[in-house]
PDB file of C-alpha atoms and ligand atoms in Angstrom:
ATOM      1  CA  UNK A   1       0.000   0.000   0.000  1.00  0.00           C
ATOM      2  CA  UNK A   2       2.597   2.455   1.069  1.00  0.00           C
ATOM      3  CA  UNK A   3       4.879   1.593  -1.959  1.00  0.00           C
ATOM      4  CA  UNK A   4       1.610   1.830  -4.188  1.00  0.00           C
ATOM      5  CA  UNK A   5       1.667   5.224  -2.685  1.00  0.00           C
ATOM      6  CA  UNK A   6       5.352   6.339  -3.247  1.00  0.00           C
ATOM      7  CA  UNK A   7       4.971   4.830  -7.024  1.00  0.00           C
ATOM      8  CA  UNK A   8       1.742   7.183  -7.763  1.00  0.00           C
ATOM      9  CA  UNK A   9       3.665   9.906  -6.044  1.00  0.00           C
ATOM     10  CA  UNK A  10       6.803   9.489  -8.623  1.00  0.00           C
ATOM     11  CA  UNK A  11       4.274   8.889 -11.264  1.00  0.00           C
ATOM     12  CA  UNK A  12       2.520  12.346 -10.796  1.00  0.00           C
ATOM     13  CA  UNK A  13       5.628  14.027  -9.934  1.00  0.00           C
ATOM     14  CA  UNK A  14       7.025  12.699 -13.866  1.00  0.00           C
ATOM     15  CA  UNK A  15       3.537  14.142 -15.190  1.00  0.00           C
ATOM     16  CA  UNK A  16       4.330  17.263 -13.828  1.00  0.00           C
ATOM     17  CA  UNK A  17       7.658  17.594 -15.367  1.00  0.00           C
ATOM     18  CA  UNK A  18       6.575  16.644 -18.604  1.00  0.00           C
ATOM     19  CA  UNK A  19       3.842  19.341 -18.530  1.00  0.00           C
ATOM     20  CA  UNK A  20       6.343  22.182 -17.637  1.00  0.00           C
ATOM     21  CA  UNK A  21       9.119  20.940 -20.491  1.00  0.00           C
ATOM     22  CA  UNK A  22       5.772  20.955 -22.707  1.00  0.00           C
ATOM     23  CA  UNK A  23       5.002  24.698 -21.564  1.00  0.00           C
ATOM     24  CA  UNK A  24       8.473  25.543 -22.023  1.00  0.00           C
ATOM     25  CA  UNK A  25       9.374  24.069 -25.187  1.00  0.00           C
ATOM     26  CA  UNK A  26       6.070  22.889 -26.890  1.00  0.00           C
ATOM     27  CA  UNK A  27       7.423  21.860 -30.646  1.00  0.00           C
ATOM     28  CA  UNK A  28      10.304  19.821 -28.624  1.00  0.00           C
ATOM     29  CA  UNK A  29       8.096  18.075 -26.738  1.00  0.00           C
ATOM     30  CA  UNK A  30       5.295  17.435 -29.315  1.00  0.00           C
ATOM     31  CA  UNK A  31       2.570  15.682 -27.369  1.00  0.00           C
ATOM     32  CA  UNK A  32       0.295  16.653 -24.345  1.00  0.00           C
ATOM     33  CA  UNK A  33       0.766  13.904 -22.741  1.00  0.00           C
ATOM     34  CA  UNK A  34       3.535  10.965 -21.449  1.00  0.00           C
ATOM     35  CA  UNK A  35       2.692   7.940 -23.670  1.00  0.00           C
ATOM     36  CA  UNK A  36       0.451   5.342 -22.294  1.00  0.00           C
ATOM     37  CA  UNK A  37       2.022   1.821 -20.981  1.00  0.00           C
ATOM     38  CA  UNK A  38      -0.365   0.326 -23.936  1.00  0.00           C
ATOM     39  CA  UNK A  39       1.757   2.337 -26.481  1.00  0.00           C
ATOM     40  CA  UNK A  40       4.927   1.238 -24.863  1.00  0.00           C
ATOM     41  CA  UNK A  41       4.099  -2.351 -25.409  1.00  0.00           C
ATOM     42  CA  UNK A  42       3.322  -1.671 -29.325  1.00  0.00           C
ATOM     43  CA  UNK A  43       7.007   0.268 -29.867  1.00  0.00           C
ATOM     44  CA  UNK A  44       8.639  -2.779 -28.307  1.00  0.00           C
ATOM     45  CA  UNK A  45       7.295  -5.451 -29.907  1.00  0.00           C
ATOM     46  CA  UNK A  46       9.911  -7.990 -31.036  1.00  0.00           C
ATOM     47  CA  UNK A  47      12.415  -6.710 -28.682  1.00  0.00           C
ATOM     48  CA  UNK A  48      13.511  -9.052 -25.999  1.00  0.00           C
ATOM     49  CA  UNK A  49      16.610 -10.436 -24.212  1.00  0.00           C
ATOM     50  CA  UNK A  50      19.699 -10.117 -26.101  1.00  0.00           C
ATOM     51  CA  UNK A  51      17.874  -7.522 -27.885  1.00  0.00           C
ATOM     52  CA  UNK A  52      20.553  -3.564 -28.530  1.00  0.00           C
ATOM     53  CA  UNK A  53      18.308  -0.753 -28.526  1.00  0.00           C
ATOM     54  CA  UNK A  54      18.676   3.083 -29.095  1.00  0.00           C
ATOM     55  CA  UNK A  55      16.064   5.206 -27.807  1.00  0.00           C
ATOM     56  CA  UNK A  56      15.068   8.638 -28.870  1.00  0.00           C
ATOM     57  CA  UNK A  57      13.261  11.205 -27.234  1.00  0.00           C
ATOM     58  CA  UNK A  58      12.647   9.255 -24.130  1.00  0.00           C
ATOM     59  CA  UNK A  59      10.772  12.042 -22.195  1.00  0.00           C
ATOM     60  CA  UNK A  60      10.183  10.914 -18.489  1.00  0.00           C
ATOM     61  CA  UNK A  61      10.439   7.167 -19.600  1.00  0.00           C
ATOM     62  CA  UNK A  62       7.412   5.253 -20.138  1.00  0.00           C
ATOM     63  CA  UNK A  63       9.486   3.796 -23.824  1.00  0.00           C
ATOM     64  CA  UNK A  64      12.701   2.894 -21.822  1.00  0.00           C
ATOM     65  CA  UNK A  65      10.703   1.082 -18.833  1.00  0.00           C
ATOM     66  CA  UNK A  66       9.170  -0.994 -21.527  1.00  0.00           C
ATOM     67  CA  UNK A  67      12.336  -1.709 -23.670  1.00  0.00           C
ATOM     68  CA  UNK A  68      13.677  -2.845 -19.909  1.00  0.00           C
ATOM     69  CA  UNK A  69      10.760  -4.955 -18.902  1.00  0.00           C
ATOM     70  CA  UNK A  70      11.252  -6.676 -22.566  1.00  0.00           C
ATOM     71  CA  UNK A  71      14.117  -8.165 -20.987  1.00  0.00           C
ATOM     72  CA  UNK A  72      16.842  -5.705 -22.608  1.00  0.00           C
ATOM     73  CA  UNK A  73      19.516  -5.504 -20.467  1.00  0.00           C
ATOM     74  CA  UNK A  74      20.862  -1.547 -19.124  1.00  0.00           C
ATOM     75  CA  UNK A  75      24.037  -2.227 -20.903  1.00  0.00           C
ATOM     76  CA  UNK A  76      22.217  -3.148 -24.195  1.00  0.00           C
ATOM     77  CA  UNK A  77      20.246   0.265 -24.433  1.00  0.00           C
ATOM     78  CA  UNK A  78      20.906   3.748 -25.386  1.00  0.00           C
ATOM     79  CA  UNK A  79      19.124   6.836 -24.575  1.00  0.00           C
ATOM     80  CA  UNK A  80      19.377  10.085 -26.391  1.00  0.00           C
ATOM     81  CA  UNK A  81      17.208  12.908 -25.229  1.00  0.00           C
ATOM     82  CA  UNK A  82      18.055  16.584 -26.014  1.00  0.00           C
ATOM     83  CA  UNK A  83      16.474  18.365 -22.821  1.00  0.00           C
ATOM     84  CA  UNK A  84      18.029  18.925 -19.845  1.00  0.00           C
ATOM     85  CA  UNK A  85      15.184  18.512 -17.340  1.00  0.00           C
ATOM     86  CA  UNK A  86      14.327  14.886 -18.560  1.00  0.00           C
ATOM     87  CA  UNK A  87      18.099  13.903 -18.939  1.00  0.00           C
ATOM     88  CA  UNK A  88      18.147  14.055 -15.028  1.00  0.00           C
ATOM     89  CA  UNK A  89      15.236  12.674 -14.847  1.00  0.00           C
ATOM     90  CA  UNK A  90      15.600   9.565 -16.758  1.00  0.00           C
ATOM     91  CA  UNK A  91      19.687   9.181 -15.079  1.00  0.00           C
ATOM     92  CA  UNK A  92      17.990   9.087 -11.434  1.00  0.00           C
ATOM     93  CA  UNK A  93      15.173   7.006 -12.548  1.00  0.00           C
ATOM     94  CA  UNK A  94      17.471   4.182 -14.834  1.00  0.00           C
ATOM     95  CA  UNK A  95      21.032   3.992 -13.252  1.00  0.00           C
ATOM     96  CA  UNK A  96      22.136   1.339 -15.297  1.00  0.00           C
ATOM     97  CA  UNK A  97      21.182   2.490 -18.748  1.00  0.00           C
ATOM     98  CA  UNK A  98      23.296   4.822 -20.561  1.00  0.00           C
ATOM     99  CA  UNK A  99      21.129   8.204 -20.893  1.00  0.00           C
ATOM    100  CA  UNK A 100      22.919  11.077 -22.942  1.00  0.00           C
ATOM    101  CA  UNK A 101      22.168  14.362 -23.561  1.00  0.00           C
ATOM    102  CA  UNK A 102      21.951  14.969 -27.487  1.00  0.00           C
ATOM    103  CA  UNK A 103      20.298  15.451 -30.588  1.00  0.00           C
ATOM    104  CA  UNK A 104      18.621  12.878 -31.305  1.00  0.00           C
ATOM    105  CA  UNK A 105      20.353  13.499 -35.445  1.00  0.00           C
ATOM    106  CA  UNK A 106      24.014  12.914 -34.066  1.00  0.00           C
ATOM    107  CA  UNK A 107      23.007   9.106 -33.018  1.00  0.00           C
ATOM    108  CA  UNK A 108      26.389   7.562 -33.899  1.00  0.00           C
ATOM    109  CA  UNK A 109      28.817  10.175 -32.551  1.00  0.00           C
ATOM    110  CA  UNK A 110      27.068   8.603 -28.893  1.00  0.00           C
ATOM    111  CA  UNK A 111      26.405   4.852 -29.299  1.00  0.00           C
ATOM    112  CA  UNK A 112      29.756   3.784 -28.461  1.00  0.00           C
ATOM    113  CA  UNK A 113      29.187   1.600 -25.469  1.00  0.00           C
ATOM    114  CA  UNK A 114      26.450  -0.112 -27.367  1.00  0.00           C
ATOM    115  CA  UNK A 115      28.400  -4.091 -28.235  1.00  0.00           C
ATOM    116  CA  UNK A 116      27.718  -3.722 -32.249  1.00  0.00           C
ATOM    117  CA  UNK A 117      25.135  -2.239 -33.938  1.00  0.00           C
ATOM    118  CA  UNK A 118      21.604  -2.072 -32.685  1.00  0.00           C
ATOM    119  CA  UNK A 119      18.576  -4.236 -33.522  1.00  0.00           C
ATOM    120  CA  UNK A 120      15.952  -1.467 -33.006  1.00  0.00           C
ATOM    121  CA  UNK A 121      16.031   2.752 -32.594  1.00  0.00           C
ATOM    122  CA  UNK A 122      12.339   3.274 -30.755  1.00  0.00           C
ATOM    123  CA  UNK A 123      11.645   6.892 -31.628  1.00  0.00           C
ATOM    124  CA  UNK A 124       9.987   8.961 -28.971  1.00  0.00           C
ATOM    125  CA  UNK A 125      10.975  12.201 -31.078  1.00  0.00           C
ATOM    126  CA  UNK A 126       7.986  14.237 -32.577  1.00  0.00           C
ATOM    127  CA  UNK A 127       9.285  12.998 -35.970  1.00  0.00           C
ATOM    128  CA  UNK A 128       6.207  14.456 -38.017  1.00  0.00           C
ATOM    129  CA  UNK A 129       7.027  18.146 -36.589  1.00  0.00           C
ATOM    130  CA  UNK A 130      10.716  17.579 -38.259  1.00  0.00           C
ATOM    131  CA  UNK A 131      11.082  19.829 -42.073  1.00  0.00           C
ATOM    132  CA  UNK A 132      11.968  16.750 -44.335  1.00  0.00           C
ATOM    133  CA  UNK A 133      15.531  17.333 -44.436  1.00  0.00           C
ATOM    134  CA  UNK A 134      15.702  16.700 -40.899  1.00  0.00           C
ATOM    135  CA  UNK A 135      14.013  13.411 -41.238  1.00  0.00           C
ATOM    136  CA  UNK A 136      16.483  12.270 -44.011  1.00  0.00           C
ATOM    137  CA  UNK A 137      19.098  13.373 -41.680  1.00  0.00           C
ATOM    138  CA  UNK A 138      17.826  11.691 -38.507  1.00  0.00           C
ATOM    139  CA  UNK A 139      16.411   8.261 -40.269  1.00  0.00           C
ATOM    140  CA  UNK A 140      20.247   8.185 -42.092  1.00  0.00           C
ATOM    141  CA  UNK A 141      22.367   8.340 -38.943  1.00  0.00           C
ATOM    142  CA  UNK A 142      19.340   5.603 -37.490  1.00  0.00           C
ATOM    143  CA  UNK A 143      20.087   3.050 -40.406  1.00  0.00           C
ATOM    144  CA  UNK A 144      23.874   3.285 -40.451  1.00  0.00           C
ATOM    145  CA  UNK A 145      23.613   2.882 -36.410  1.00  0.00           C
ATOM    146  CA  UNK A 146      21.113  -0.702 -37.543  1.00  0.00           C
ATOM    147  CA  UNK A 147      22.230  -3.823 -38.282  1.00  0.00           C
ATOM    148  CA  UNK A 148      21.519  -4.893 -41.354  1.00  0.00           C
ATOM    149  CA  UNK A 149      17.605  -6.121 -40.816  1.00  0.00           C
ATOM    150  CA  UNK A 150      17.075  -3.782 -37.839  1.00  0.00           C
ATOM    151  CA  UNK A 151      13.816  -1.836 -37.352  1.00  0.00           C
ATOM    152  CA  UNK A 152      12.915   1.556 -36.541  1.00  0.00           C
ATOM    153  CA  UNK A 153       9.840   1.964 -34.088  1.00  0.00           C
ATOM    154  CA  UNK A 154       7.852   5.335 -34.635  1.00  0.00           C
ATOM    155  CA  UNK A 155       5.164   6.638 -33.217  1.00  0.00           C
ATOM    156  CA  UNK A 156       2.559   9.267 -34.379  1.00  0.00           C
ATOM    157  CA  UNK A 157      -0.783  10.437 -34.030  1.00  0.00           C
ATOM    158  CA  UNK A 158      -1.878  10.980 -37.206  1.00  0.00           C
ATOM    159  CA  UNK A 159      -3.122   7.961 -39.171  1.00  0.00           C
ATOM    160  CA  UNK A 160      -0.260   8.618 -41.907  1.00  0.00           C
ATOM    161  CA  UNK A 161       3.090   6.887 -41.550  1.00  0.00           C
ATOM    162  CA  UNK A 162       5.470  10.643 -40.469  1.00  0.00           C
ATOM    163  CA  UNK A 163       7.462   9.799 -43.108  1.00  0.00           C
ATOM    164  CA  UNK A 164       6.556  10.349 -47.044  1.00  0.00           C
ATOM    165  CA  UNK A 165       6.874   8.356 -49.616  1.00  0.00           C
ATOM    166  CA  UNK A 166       9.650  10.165 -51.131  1.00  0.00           C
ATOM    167  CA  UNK A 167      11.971  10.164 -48.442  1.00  0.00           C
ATOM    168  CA  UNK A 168      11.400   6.600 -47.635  1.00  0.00           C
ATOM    169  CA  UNK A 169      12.522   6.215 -51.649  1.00  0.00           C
ATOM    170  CA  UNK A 170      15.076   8.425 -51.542  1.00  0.00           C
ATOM    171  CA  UNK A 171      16.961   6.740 -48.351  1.00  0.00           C
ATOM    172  CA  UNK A 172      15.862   2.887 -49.815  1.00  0.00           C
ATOM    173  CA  UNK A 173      13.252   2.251 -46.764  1.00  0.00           C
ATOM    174  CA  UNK A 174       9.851   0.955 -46.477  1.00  0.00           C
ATOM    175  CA  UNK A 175       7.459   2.251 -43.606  1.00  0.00           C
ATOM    176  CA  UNK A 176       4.579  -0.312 -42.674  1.00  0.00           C
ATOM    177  CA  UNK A 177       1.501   0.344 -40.176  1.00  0.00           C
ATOM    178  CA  UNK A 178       2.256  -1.937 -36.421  1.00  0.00           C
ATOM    179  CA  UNK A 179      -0.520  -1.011 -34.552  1.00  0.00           C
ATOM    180  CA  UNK A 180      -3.178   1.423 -33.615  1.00  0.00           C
ATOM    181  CA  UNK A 181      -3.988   2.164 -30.141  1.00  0.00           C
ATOM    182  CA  UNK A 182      -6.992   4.013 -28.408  1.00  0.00           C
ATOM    183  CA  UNK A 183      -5.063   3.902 -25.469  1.00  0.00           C
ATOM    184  CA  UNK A 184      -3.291   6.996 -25.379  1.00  0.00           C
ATOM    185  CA  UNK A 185      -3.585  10.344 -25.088  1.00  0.00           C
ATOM    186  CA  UNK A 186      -4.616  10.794 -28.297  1.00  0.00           C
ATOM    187  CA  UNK A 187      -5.012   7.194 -29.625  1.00  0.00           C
ATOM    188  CA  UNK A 188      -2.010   6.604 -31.524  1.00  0.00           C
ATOM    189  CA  UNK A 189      -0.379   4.370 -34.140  1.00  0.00           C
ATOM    190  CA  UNK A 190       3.145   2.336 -34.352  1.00  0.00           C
ATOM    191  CA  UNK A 191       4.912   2.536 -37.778  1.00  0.00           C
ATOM    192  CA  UNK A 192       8.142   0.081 -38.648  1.00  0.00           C
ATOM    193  CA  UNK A 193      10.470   1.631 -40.524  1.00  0.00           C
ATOM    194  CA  UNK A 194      12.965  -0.763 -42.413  1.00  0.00           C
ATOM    195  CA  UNK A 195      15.380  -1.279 -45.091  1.00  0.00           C
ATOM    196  CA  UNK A 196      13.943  -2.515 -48.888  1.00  0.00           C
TER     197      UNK A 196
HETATM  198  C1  LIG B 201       6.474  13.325 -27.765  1.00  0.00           C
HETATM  199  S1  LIG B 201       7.677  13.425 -26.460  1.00  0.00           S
HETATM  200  C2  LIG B 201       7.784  11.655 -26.155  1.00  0.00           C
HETATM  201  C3  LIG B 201       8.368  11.317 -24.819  1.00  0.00           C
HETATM  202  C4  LIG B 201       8.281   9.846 -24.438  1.00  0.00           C
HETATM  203  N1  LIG B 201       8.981   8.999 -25.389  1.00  0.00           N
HETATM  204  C5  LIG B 201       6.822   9.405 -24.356  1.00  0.00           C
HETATM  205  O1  LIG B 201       6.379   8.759 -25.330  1.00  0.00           O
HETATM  206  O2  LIG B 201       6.157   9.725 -23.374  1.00  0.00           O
HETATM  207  C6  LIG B 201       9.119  13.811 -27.438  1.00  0.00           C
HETATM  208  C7  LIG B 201      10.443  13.727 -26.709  1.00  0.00           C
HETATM  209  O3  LIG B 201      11.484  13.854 -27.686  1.00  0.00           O
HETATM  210  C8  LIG B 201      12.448  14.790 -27.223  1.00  0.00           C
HETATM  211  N2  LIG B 201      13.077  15.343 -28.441  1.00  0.00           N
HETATM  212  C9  LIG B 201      12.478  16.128 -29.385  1.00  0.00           C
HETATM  213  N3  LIG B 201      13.337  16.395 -30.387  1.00  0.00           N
HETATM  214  C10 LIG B 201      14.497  15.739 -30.087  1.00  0.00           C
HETATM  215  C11 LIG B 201      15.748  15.618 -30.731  1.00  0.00           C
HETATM  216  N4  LIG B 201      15.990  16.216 -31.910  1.00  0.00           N
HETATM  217  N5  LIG B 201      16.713  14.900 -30.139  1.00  0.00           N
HETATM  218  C12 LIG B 201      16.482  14.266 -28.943  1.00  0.00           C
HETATM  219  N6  LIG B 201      15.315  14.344 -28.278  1.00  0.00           N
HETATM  220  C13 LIG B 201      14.328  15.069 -28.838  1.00  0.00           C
HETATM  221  C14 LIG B 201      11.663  15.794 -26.393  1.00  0.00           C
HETATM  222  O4  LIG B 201      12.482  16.487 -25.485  1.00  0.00           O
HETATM  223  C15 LIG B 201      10.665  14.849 -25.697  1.00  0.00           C
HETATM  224  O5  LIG B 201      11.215  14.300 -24.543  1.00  0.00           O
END
């Protein structure tokens, strides 16, 4: 009961920080809302044990408590987050994982410690507010930081995949639609980005 207690206590007290990052910096942020733990479970699916994971824009966490309760272990995952406030945040709350404080577009300049390319990048990042040239930028760094085969795990809240068609051609990636939650605040889908 009284760790019940403590947990909604450190969930509410997460809320809150979201909600001032969002007032601060409301295009960074890009939602109104942490995601829901239904919408965790869709961006990890396939990941497990043995599983090396990048994450971006991991917020207060909800993504990276998911990718850990898949059975990744710490060592195996990397988190890039560009704001300050949830960089603490997420080094108090996961001491094992490797949290650092970037862009999420200079991925491999930080995945060092990772033990050969990752399997999966599970993108928190408000991907559909990037100009295009961003997103070629961003998904280019991802796919050199894959293994040949890995998967990108985006999220968005419009029923379109973030990504057109024509960057998708242009980098030699397909998108296809995961899974569609009502879930979350607002319902949300899961696109899988991957190589032709
Ligand atoms: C929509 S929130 C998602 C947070 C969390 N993954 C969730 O689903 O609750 C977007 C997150 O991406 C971060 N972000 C936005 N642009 C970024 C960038 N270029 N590089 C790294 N992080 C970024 C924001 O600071 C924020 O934490």
């Amino acid at each position: 009961m009284f760790g019940g207690g403590l947990k909604t206590q450190a969930l509410r007290s997460r809320q809150q920080q979201f909600f001032s990052n969002l007032l601060k910096k409301p295009f960074s942020v890009g939602a109104v809302a942490p995601s829901s733990r239904r919408l965790a479970a869709l961006m990890v699916s396939d990941i497990g044990p043995g599983s090396r994971v990048i994450e971006l824009g991991a917020g207060t966490g909800v993504f990276t408590q998911a990718i850990l309760d898949a059975g990744v272990a710490p060592s195996d995952l990397i988190v890039i987050e560009q704001n300050e406030g949830f960089v603490v945040l997420l080094k108090e709350r996961f001491p094992g994982v490797t949290v650092i404080k970037a862009n999420a577009i200079s991925i491999r300049q930080h995945i060092g410690s990772l033990d050969g390319p990752a399997d999966f990048v599970v993108s928190g990042v408000p991907l559909l507010l990037f100009p295009a040239r961003r997103k070629v930028r961003l998904l280019s760094e991802a796919f050199r930081a894959l293994r040949p085969g890995g998967y990108f795990h985006q999220f968005t809240y419009g029923g379109l995949c973030p990504v057109s068609r024509s960057v998708l051609q242009l980098l030699g990636l397909e998108a296809s639609f995961l899974r569609f939650t009502l879930f979350n605040l607002p319902p949300a889908f899961v696109y899988r980005i991957q190589r032709r």
